Coordinates of C-alpha atoms in Angstrom, one line a residue:
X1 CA -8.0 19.3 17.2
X2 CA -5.3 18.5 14.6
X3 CA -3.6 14.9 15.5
X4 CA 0.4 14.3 15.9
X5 CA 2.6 14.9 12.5
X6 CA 4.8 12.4 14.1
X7 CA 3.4 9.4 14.6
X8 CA 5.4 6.3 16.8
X9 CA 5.6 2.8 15.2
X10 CA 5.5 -0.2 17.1
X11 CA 8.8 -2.6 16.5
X12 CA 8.0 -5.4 14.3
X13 CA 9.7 -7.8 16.7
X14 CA 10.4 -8.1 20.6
X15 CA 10.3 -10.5 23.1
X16 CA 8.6 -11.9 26.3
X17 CA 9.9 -14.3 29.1
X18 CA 8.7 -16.9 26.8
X19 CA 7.1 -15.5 23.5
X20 CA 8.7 -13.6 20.3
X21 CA 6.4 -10.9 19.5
X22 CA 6.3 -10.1 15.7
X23 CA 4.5 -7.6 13.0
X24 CA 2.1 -10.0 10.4
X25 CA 4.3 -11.2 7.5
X26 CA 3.1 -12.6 3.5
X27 CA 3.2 -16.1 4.2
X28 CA 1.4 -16.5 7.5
X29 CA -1.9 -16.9 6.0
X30 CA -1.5 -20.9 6.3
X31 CA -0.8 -21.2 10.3
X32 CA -3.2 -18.5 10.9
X33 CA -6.2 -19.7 8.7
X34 CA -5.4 -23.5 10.2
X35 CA -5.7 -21.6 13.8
X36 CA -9.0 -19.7 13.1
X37 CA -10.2 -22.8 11.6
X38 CA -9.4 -24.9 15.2
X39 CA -11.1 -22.2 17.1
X40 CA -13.8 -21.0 14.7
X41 CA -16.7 -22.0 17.3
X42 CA -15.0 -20.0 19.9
X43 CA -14.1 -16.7 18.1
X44 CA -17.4 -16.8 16.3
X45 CA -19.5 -16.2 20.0
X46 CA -17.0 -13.2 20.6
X47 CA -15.2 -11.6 17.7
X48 CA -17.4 -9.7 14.7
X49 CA -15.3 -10.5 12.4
X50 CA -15.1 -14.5 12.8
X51 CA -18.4 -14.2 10.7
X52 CA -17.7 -17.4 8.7
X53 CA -15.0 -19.5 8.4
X54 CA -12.4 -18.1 5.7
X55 CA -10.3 -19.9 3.3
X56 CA -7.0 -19.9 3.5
X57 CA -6.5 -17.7 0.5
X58 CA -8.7 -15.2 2.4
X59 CA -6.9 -15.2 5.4
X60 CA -3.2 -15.0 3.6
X61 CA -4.8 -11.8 2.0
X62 CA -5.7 -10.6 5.8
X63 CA -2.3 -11.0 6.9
X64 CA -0.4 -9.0 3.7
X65 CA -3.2 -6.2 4.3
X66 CA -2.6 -6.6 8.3
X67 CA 1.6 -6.5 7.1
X68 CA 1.0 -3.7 5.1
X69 CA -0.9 -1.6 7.4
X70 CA 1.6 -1.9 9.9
X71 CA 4.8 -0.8 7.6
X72 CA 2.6 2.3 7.7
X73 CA 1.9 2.8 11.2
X74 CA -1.7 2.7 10.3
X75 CA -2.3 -0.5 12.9
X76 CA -0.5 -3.2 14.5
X77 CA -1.6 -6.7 13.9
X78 CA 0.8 -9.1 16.2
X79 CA 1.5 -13.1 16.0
X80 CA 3.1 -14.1 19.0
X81 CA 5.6 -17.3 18.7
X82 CA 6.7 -19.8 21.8
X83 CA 10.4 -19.3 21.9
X84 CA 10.9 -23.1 23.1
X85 CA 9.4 -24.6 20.0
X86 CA 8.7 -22.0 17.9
X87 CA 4.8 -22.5 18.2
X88 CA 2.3 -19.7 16.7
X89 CA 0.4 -19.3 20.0
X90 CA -2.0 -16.5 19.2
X91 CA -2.6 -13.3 17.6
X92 CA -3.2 -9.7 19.4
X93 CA -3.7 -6.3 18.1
X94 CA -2.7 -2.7 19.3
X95 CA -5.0 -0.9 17.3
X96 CA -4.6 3.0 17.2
X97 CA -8.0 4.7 18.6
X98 CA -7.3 8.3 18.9
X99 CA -4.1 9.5 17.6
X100 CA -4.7 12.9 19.3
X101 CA -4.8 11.9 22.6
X102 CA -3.4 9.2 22.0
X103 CA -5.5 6.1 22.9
X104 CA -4.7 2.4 21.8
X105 CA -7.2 -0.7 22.1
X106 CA -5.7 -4.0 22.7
X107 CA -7.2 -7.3 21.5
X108 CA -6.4 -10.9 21.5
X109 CA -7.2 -14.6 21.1
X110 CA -5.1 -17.7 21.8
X111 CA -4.8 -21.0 20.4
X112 CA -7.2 -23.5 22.1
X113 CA -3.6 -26.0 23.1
X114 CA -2.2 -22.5 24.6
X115 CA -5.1 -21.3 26.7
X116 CA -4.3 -21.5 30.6
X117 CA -1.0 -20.9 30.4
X118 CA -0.4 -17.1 30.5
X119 CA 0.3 -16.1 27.4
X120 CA -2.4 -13.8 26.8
X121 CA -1.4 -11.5 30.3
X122 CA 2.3 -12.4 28.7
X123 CA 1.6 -10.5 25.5
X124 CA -0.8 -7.8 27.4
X125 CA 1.5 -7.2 29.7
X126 CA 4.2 -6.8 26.8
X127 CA 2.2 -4.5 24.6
X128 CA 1.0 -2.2 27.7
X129 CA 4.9 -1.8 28.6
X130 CA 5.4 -0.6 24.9
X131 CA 2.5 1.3 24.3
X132 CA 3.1 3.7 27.7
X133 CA 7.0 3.4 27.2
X134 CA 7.4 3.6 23.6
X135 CA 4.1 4.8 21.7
X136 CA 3.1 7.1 23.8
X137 CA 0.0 6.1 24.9
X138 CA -2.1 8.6 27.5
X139 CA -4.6 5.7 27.9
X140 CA -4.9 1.9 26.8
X141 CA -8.1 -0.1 26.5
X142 CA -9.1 -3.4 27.0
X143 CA -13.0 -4.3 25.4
X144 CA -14.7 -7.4 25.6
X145 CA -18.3 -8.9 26.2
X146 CA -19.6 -9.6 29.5
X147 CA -19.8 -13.1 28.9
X148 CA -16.2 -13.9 27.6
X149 CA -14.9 -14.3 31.3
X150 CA -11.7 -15.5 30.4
X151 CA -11.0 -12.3 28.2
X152 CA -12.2 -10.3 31.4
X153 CA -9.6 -11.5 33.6
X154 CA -6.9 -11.2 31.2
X155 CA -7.6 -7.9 31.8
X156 CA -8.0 -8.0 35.2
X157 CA -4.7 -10.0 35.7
X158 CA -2.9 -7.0 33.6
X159 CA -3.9 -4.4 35.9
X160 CA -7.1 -2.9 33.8
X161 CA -9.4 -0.8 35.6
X162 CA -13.3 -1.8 34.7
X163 CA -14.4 1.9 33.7
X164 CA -17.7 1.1 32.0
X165 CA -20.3 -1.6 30.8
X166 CA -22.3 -0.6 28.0
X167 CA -25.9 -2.6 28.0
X168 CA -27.0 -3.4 24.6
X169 CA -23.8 -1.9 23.3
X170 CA -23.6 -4.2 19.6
X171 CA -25.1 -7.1 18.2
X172 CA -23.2 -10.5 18.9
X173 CA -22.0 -12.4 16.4
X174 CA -24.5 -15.3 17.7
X175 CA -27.3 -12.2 17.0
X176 CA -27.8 -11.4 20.8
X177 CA -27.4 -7.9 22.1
X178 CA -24.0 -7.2 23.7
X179 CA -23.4 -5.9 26.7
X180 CA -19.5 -4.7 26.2
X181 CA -17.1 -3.9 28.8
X182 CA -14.6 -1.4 28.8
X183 CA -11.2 -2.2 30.8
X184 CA -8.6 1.0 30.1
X185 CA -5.6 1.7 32.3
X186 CA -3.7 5.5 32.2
X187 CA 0.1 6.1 32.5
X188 CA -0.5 7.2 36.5
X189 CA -2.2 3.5 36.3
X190 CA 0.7 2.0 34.6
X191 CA 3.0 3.3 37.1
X192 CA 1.5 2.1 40.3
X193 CA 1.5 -1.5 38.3
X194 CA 5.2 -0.8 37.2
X195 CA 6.8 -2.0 40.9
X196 CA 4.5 -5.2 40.9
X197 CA 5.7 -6.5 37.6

């Protein structure tokens, strides 16, 4: 099965109800290192890649990389920005799966000050409308451990459909076995959702 010659690039910038939505940028490395650093025991029990706690010369190398990458359509690394105050409130990713088909993942985590205040179903809600409307997108996923309940019902909240729960699926970043859930949403989905939003 040969994959799309053309492929759709997400816009480096657009906006929410409250949040400005933007592609990674050389310079960012400072906010987002101090942000990993302020939730570092948090994202270490759920994200792989929170393994240790970087430097900040690490992290401004992430972002260039993560800037780079999407220039080239290759992923899609997102900051999202409070439009009152101008706040970095968290990061998310649409992160190409399956071109062929094609299939995005979306992932997410929000600063600890931010948390309980929508923001995360604000950008979800954002990138699903985008990924269906703009990209393309024949089916969207949502994947998260078990245990991470507030990451479950952000996807609840966005309309997700639990479609699977692998037992023993990875190894934590704590070194338990994972049990990961998979939340994924079609464009039929999407379209029974679009009336409510």
């Amino acid at each position: 099965m040969t994959e799309p010659t053309f492929r759709p690039k997400l816009p480096k910038m657009f906006e929410t109800e409250r949040l400005v939505l933007r592609s990674p940028r050389q310079g960012d490395g400072a906010e987002v290192n101090a942000a990993i650093r302020e939730m570092y025991d948090d994202l270490h029990l759920w994200m792989p890649w929170a393994d240790h706690v970087p430097t900040m010369e690490e992290t401004e190398a992430h972002c260039c990389q993560s800037a780079k990458e999407y220039e080239r359509g290759e992923d899609f690394g997102i900051a999202a920005y409070r439009k009152s105050d101008g706040a970095f409130v968290l990061r998310s990713g649409f992160h190409p799966r399956d071109w062929s088909v094609p299939r995005f993942e979306i992932g997410y985590w929000c600063r600890k000050e931010y948390q309980g205040e929508g923001y995360v179903s604000e950008t979800v809600r954002a990138l699903t409308q985008t990924g269906f409307e703009i990209m393309g997108a024949k089916r969207l996923e949502i994947h998260c451990d078990a245990r991470n309940l507030a990451s479950r019902r952000v996807a609840e909240r966005c309309g997700y459909r639990l479609e699977a729960e692998l037992r023993n699926h990875q190894l934590a970043p704590d070194g338990s076995l994972r049990t990961t859930l998979i939340f994924a949403l079609t464009p039929e989905d999407y379209q029974a959702l679009v009336p409510r939003r």
